[in-house]
Amino acid sequence: MASIEEAKDLIKATPISSVVSFYHPITKRGANFEGICPFHGDSHPSLKINDGKGIYKCFACGAAGDSIRFVQDKLNVSFIEAIKDIASNLGVSIEEQKKNKNPKYEMGLRVLQAANKLYKKIALESKPQAYKDFCQKRNLNEDSQNNFQIGFATGSNALVSYLNSIPNSDKEMAIKSAKEIGLIRDSKHSGGHYDFYRDRIMFPIWDHSGKVRGFSSRATKEDQVPKYLNSGESFIFDKGNILYGFNLAKNHIRDLDSVMIVEGNMDVIMLHQFGFKNSVATMGVSLSSSSIKLLKNMTENFYLAMDSDNAGIKAMTRINEELLENNIIAKYISFAPMKDPDEFLNEYGRIELQKRIEDAPTFLDFLIANEIPEQIPGSTENKLSLLKNVFQILRPLGSNLMATEKVITVAKSLGLKSSNDDILQEYKNYLAQGGVSTPPANQGQSFNPNPLENDAQHIPYEEEDLANKVHFDSALPILNSERTVLLTLIEQPECILANQMTEILDKIQHFEVKRIVQWLKKIYLEIDETDFPLFVREKMKEALPEEIRKILIEGLNKYSNIKLDSKVIDKTMADLSIKLDEGVLLQQIEQLQKKHSEVSSDEEGLIILNEVQQLRSKLNAIRNK
């Protein structure tokens, strides 16, 4: 949701040719555009549009102006109505104009701006050692620190002190606003407030017009959890409609006629530092339809440049499908053997990245290449299975020329003897049936390039939806207590941050359960927690024991966005720790009782019964405690 002023700034940042093309046919001629003038009886292209200057001019009738003026005159509407209509075409919703500004909204912007200035001032003037160490370790120069206004939040409640210094007429509203945004919290001990961000590197998140809407933060101490702590959704922050760094990148996107899409703050910052200033980052692992529309109105040339690990590939696969549905053929930049742009640039430098950009394949070609094994299978059935996997990749394009050409090319590379017409008919039949794909053959490949199927919040999850099922033989059964631990961590993932987590991990005996819990702990500290269900769902596509898969499905169906109180978390985890102790003892007792039924002498039986009695005593002691 944007104000009229914000929408006007966004329109001015959009190439005038993109806006005019919504309302009138124009043609590119060299560096500019031209068309028949709609404002007089024009018979040849007299209308000229210049993106560099942001103006149009008819050299016959003299009509001229910017994009808003063009729409005003073309539709015969007011200035405000023209802005609303253009914003609608750009995928931006306009909040209803009111005679008086929304005081809550205005105060929220003021508080965020004040917090940003405070964090930046602390970084520049106090120069905390943790801040200096971070900038040095990440190779951040002064220009990057200033351009992206990187700051530092101390552990001394600096923001609360500032808010308390505000004159009484505004103080109450400012403190209330800061609480709602998530900058401060109530103190249960003093009755006052405390800063939510403490001892953290602070990255302001701007909207497309350059106003601070929230923060992304990074821990500076090893024992701080989570590692990344970001602003939650609020009355002033909607991350789905924000691209990190867009306010700094928009002119470069237009000038270079291309955009690089990455997934992290530091990736954007480092790319800008090395001269790739047409870079923006998603706020999460997806690209919203409004963001796609916004970028498409600036350029048709998209580069997917997210992390080169499996999670990054899956995120790009999902984004690529959305881009294809908007007739955008994105290219792919690999950072292998490094993980992301930040690591790559610091290791290999600008020239090597520029070379990879110039040689970048389309993401479609990358996906298709990963689907086709080096050793083509001999059987026609397996070849057709591979071809249908390629159908799935091309499905968003429908039956346009690029899709059909690639279908034929892949079919021939697989050695299929059918005619082109038969192959294309098979593809059209596939599309007509709703694009139902056979499971990927994989053929020994480690990467499965099938696009993501559902949104992270798309529940309930059904076991039948999951691919790649593998049967496991486990000599060690999953204890009820271990099942409860895993189920709890999926339902209420904030429990992962509990102090008892290390102790609980040590007590889990089942190898696969321990592995999944370790993975949950790792990813929860590294991702935005709103993406947690998506990552778990993607994990379920891997080879997992069926019993664990069922636990994950049950947990996701009960997943809750309502967070537990810290005291409840501590009590829950303490109970789980006790249950794990009980579970181990019960298992040992069961094993001894089974062994007792098979003994060959009374003496051996008495020894076993004595051991059982000792274990029961331990069990009673735990339960009584």
CSV table of N, CA and C in Angstrom, one decimal, residues 191-281:
chain,number,residue,atom,x,y,z
A,191,GLY,N,9.3,-2.5,34.7
A,191,GLY,CA,8.1,-1.9,34.3
A,191,GLY,C,8.2,-0.9,33.2
A,192,GLY,N,9.4,-0.7,32.7
A,192,GLY,CA,9.6,0.2,31.6
A,192,GLY,C,9.7,-0.5,30.3
A,193,HIS,N,10.7,-0.2,29.5
A,193,HIS,CA,10.9,-0.8,28.2
A,193,HIS,C,12.4,-1.1,28.0
A,194,TYR,N,12.7,-2.0,27.0
A,194,TYR,CA,14.1,-2.2,26.6
A,194,TYR,C,14.1,-2.4,25.1
A,195,ASP,N,15.3,-2.1,24.5
A,195,ASP,CA,15.6,-2.2,23.1
A,195,ASP,C,15.5,-3.7,22.6
A,196,PHE,N,14.7,-3.9,21.6
A,196,PHE,CA,14.6,-5.3,21.0
A,196,PHE,C,15.9,-5.7,20.4
A,197,TYR,N,16.6,-4.8,19.6
A,197,TYR,CA,17.8,-5.1,18.9
A,197,TYR,C,19.0,-4.7,19.9
A,198,ARG,N,19.8,-5.6,20.2
A,198,ARG,CA,20.9,-5.4,21.1
A,198,ARG,C,22.2,-6.0,20.6
A,199,ASP,N,23.3,-5.2,20.6
A,199,ASP,CA,24.6,-5.7,20.2
A,199,ASP,C,24.5,-6.4,18.8
A,200,ARG,N,23.9,-5.6,17.9
A,200,ARG,CA,23.6,-6.2,16.5
A,200,ARG,C,24.0,-5.1,15.4
A,201,ILE,N,24.5,-5.7,14.3
A,201,ILE,CA,24.7,-4.9,13.1
A,201,ILE,C,23.3,-4.6,12.5
A,202,MET,N,23.0,-3.3,12.2
A,202,MET,CA,21.6,-3.0,11.7
A,202,MET,C,21.6,-2.5,10.3
A,203,PHE,N,20.8,-3.1,9.5
A,203,PHE,CA,20.6,-2.8,8.1
A,203,PHE,C,19.2,-2.2,7.9
A,204,PRO,N,19.1,-0.9,7.6
A,204,PRO,CA,17.7,-0.4,7.4
A,204,PRO,C,17.1,-1.0,6.1
A,205,ILE,N,15.8,-1.2,6.1
A,205,ILE,CA,15.1,-1.7,4.9
A,205,ILE,C,14.2,-0.6,4.5
A,206,TRP,N,14.5,-0.1,3.2
A,206,TRP,CA,13.7,1.0,2.7
A,206,TRP,C,12.6,0.5,1.8
A,207,ASP,N,11.6,1.3,1.6
A,207,ASP,CA,10.6,1.1,0.6
A,207,ASP,C,11.1,1.6,-0.7
A,208,HIS,N,10.3,1.5,-1.8
A,208,HIS,CA,10.8,1.9,-3.1
A,208,HIS,C,11.1,3.3,-3.3
A,209,SER,N,10.5,4.2,-2.4
A,209,SER,CA,10.7,5.6,-2.5
A,209,SER,C,11.8,6.1,-1.5
A,210,GLY,N,12.4,5.1,-0.7
A,210,GLY,CA,13.5,5.5,0.1
A,210,GLY,C,13.2,5.7,1.6
A,211,LYS,N,12.0,5.4,2.0
A,211,LYS,CA,11.6,5.6,3.4
A,211,LYS,C,11.9,4.3,4.2
A,212,VAL,N,12.5,4.4,5.4
A,212,VAL,CA,12.8,3.3,6.2
A,212,VAL,C,11.5,2.6,6.7
A,213,ARG,N,11.3,1.3,6.5
A,213,ARG,CA,10.1,0.6,6.9
A,213,ARG,C,10.4,-0.5,7.9
A,214,GLY,N,11.7,-0.8,8.1
A,214,GLY,CA,12.0,-1.9,9.0
A,214,GLY,C,13.5,-2.1,9.1
A,215,PHE,N,14.0,-3.1,9.7
A,215,PHE,CA,15.4,-3.4,9.9
A,215,PHE,C,15.7,-4.9,9.7
A,216,SER,N,16.8,-5.2,9.2
A,216,SER,CA,17.4,-6.5,9.2
A,216,SER,C,18.6,-6.4,10.1
A,217,SER,N,18.9,-7.4,11.0
A,217,SER,CA,20.0,-7.3,11.9
A,217,SER,C,20.8,-8.6,11.9
A,218,ARG,N,22.0,-8.5,12.3
A,218,ARG,CA,22.9,-9.6,12.4
A,218,ARG,C,23.6,-9.6,13.7
A,219,ALA,N,23.7,-10.8,14.3
A,219,ALA,CA,24.4,-11.0,15.6
A,219,ALA,C,25.8,-10.7,15.5
A,220,THR,N,26.4,-10.2,16.6
A,220,THR,CA,27.9,-9.9,16.7
A,220,THR,C,28.6,-10.9,17.6
A,221,LYS,N,27.8,-11.6,18.4
A,221,LYS,CA,28.4,-12.5,19.4
A,221,LYS,C,28.0,-14.0,19.1
A,222,GLU,N,28.9,-14.9,19.4
A,222,GLU,CA,28.7,-16.3,19.0
A,222,GLU,C,27.5,-16.9,19.7
A,223,ASP,N,27.2,-16.4,20.9
A,223,ASP,CA,26.1,-17.0,21.7
A,223,ASP,C,24.7,-16.3,21.4
A,224,GLN,N,24.7,-15.3,20.5
A,224,GLN,CA,23.5,-14.6,20.2
A,224,GLN,C,22.6,-15.5,19.2
A,225,VAL,N,21.4,-15.7,19.6
A,225,VAL,CA,20.4,-16.4,18.7
A,225,VAL,C,19.2,-15.6,18.6
A,226,PRO,N,18.5,-15.5,17.4
A,226,PRO,CA,19.1,-16.1,16.2
A,226,PRO,C,20.1,-15.2,15.6
A,227,LYS,N,20.8,-15.8,14.6
A,227,LYS,CA,21.9,-15.1,14.0
A,227,LYS,C,21.4,-13.8,13.2
A,228,TYR,N,20.3,-14.0,12.5
A,228,TYR,CA,19.6,-12.9,11.8
A,228,TYR,C,18.2,-12.7,12.5
A,229,LEU,N,18.0,-11.4,12.8
A,229,LEU,CA,16.7,-11.0,13.5
A,229,LEU,C,16.2,-9.8,12.7
A,230,ASN,N,15.0,-10.0,12.1
A,230,ASN,CA,14.4,-9.0,11.2
A,230,ASN,C,13.1,-8.5,11.7
A,231,SER,N,12.7,-7.4,11.2
A,231,SER,CA,11.4,-6.8,11.5
A,231,SER,C,10.3,-7.7,11.1
A,232,GLY,N,9.3,-7.8,11.9
A,232,GLY,CA,8.1,-8.6,11.5
A,232,GLY,C,7.1,-7.7,10.8
A,233,GLU,N,6.1,-8.4,10.2
A,233,GLU,CA,5.0,-7.6,9.6
A,233,GLU,C,4.4,-6.7,10.6
A,234,SER,N,4.0,-5.5,10.1
A,234,SER,CA,3.4,-4.5,11.0
A,234,SER,C,2.5,-3.6,10.1
A,235,PHE,N,1.9,-2.6,10.8
A,235,PHE,CA,1.1,-1.7,10.0
A,235,PHE,C,1.9,-0.8,9.0
A,236,ILE,N,3.2,-0.9,9.2
A,236,ILE,CA,4.1,-0.1,8.3
A,236,ILE,C,5.0,-0.9,7.5
A,237,PHE,N,5.1,-2.2,7.7
A,237,PHE,CA,6.1,-3.0,7.0
A,237,PHE,C,5.4,-4.2,6.4
A,238,ASP,N,5.5,-4.3,5.1
A,238,ASP,CA,5.0,-5.5,4.3
A,238,ASP,C,6.1,-5.9,3.4
A,239,LYS,N,6.8,-6.9,3.9
A,239,LYS,CA,8.1,-7.4,3.3
A,239,LYS,C,7.8,-7.9,1.9
A,240,GLY,N,6.6,-8.5,1.6
A,240,GLY,CA,6.3,-9.1,0.3
A,240,GLY,C,6.4,-8.1,-0.8
A,241,ASN,N,6.2,-6.8,-0.5
A,241,ASN,CA,6.2,-5.8,-1.6
A,241,ASN,C,7.5,-4.9,-1.5
A,242,ILE,N,8.5,-5.4,-0.9
A,242,ILE,CA,9.8,-4.6,-0.8
A,242,ILE,C,10.9,-5.4,-1.4
A,243,LEU,N,11.7,-4.8,-2.2
A,243,LEU,CA,13.0,-5.3,-2.7
A,243,LEU,C,14.1,-4.6,-2.0
A,244,TYR,N,15.0,-5.3,-1.3
A,244,TYR,CA,16.1,-4.6,-0.5
A,244,TYR,C,17.0,-4.0,-1.6
A,245,GLY,N,17.3,-2.7,-1.4
A,245,GLY,CA,18.2,-2.0,-2.2
A,245,GLY,C,17.6,-1.4,-3.4
A,246,PHE,N,16.3,-1.6,-3.7
A,246,PHE,CA,15.7,-1.1,-4.9
A,246,PHE,C,15.8,0.5,-5.0
A,247,ASN,N,15.7,1.2,-3.9
A,247,ASN,CA,15.8,2.6,-3.9
A,247,ASN,C,17.1,3.1,-4.4
A,248,LEU,N,18.2,2.3,-4.2
A,248,LEU,CA,19.5,2.7,-4.7
A,248,LEU,C,19.8,2.1,-6.1
A,249,ALA,N,19.1,1.0,-6.4
A,249,ALA,CA,19.4,0.3,-7.7
A,249,ALA,C,18.5,0.8,-8.9
A,250,LYS,N,17.4,1.4,-8.6
A,250,LYS,CA,16.4,1.6,-9.7
A,250,LYS,C,16.9,2.4,-10.9
A,251,ASN,N,17.7,3.4,-10.7
A,251,ASN,CA,18.3,4.2,-11.8
A,251,ASN,C,19.3,3.3,-12.6
A,252,HIS,N,20.0,2.5,-11.9
A,252,HIS,CA,21.0,1.6,-12.5
A,252,HIS,C,20.3,0.5,-13.3
A,253,ILE,N,19.2,0.0,-12.8
A,253,ILE,CA,18.4,-1.0,-13.5
A,253,ILE,C,18.0,-0.4,-14.8
A,254,ARG,N,17.5,0.8,-14.8
A,254,ARG,CA,17.0,1.4,-16.0
A,254,ARG,C,18.2,1.7,-17.0
A,255,ASP,N,19.3,2.3,-16.5
A,255,ASP,CA,20.4,2.6,-17.3
A,255,ASP,C,21.0,1.4,-18.0
A,256,LEU,N,21.2,0.3,-17.2
A,256,LEU,CA,21.8,-0.9,-17.7
A,256,LEU,C,20.9,-1.9,-18.4
A,257,ASP,N,19.6,-1.6,-18.2
A,257,ASP,CA,18.5,-2.4,-18.8
A,257,ASP,C,18.6,-3.9,-18.4
A,258,SER,N,18.9,-4.0,-17.1
A,258,SER,CA,19.0,-5.4,-16.5
A,258,SER,C,18.9,-5.3,-15.0
A,259,VAL,N,18.5,-6.4,-14.4
A,259,VAL,CA,18.4,-6.5,-12.9
A,259,VAL,C,19.0,-7.8,-12.4
A,260,MET,N,19.8,-7.8,-11.3
A,260,MET,CA,20.2,-9.0,-10.7
A,260,MET,C,19.5,-9.2,-9.4
A,261,ILE,N,18.9,-10.4,-9.3
A,261,ILE,CA,18.1,-10.7,-8.1
A,261,ILE,C,18.9,-11.7,-7.2
A,262,VAL,N,19.1,-11.2,-6.0
A,262,VAL,CA,19.9,-12.1,-5.0
A,262,VAL,C,19.0,-12.2,-3.8
A,263,GLU,N,19.6,-12.9,-2.7
A,263,GLU,CA,18.7,-13.2,-1.6
A,263,GLU,C,19.2,-12.7,-0.2
A,264,GLY,N,20.3,-11.9,-0.2
A,264,GLY,CA,20.7,-11.4,1.1
A,264,GLY,C,21.2,-10.0,1.1
A,265,ASN,N,21.1,-9.3,2.2
A,265,ASN,CA,21.5,-7.9,2.3
A,265,ASN,C,23.0,-7.7,1.9
A,266,MET,N,23.9,-8.6,2.5
A,266,MET,CA,25.3,-8.5,2.2
A,266,MET,C,25.6,-8.8,0.7
A,267,ASP,N,24.8,-9.6,0.1
A,267,ASP,CA,25.0,-9.9,-1.4
A,267,ASP,C,24.8,-8.6,-2.2
A,268,VAL,N,23.7,-7.9,-1.8
A,268,VAL,CA,23.4,-6.6,-2.5
A,268,VAL,C,24.5,-5.6,-2.3
A,269,ILE,N,24.8,-5.5,-1.0
A,269,ILE,CA,25.8,-4.5,-0.6
A,269,ILE,C,27.2,-4.7,-1.3
A,270,MET,N,27.6,-6.0,-1.3
A,270,MET,CA,28.9,-6.3,-2.0
A,270,MET,C,28.8,-6.1,-3.5
A,271,LEU,N,27.7,-6.5,-4.1
A,271,LEU,CA,27.6,-6.3,-5.5
A,271,LEU,C,27.7,-4.8,-5.9
A,272,HIS,N,27.0,-4.0,-5.1
A,272,HIS,CA,27.1,-2.5,-5.3
A,272,HIS,C,28.5,-2.0,-5.1
A,273,GLN,N,29.2,-2.5,-4.1
A,273,GLN,CA,30.5,-2.1,-3.8
A,273,GLN,C,31.5,-2.4,-5.0
A,274,PHE,N,31.2,-3.5,-5.7
A,274,PHE,CA,32.1,-3.9,-6.8
A,274,PHE,C,31.6,-3.4,-8.1
A,275,GLY,N,30.5,-2.5,-8.1
A,275,GLY,CA,30.1,-1.9,-9.3
A,275,GLY,C,28.9,-2.5,-9.9
A,276,PHE,N,28.3,-3.5,-9.4
A,276,PHE,CA,27.1,-4.1,-10.0
A,276,PHE,C,25.9,-3.5,-9.2
A,277,LYS,N,25.6,-2.3,-9.6
A,277,LYS,CA,24.6,-1.5,-8.8
A,277,LYS,C,23.1,-1.7,-9.3
A,278,ASN,N,22.9,-2.7,-10.2
A,278,ASN,CA,21.6,-3.0,-10.6
A,278,ASN,C,21.1,-4.2,-9.9
A,279,SER,N,21.5,-4.4,-8.6
A,279,SER,CA,21.2,-5.6,-7.9
A,279,SER,C,20.2,-5.3,-6.8
A,280,VAL,N,19.2,-6.2,-6.6
A,280,VAL,CA,18.3,-6.1,-5.5
A,280,VAL,C,18.1,-7.5,-4.8
A,281,ALA,N,17.6,-7.5,-3.6
A,281,ALA,CA,17.4,-8.8,-2.9
A,281,ALA,C,15.9,-9.0,-2.5
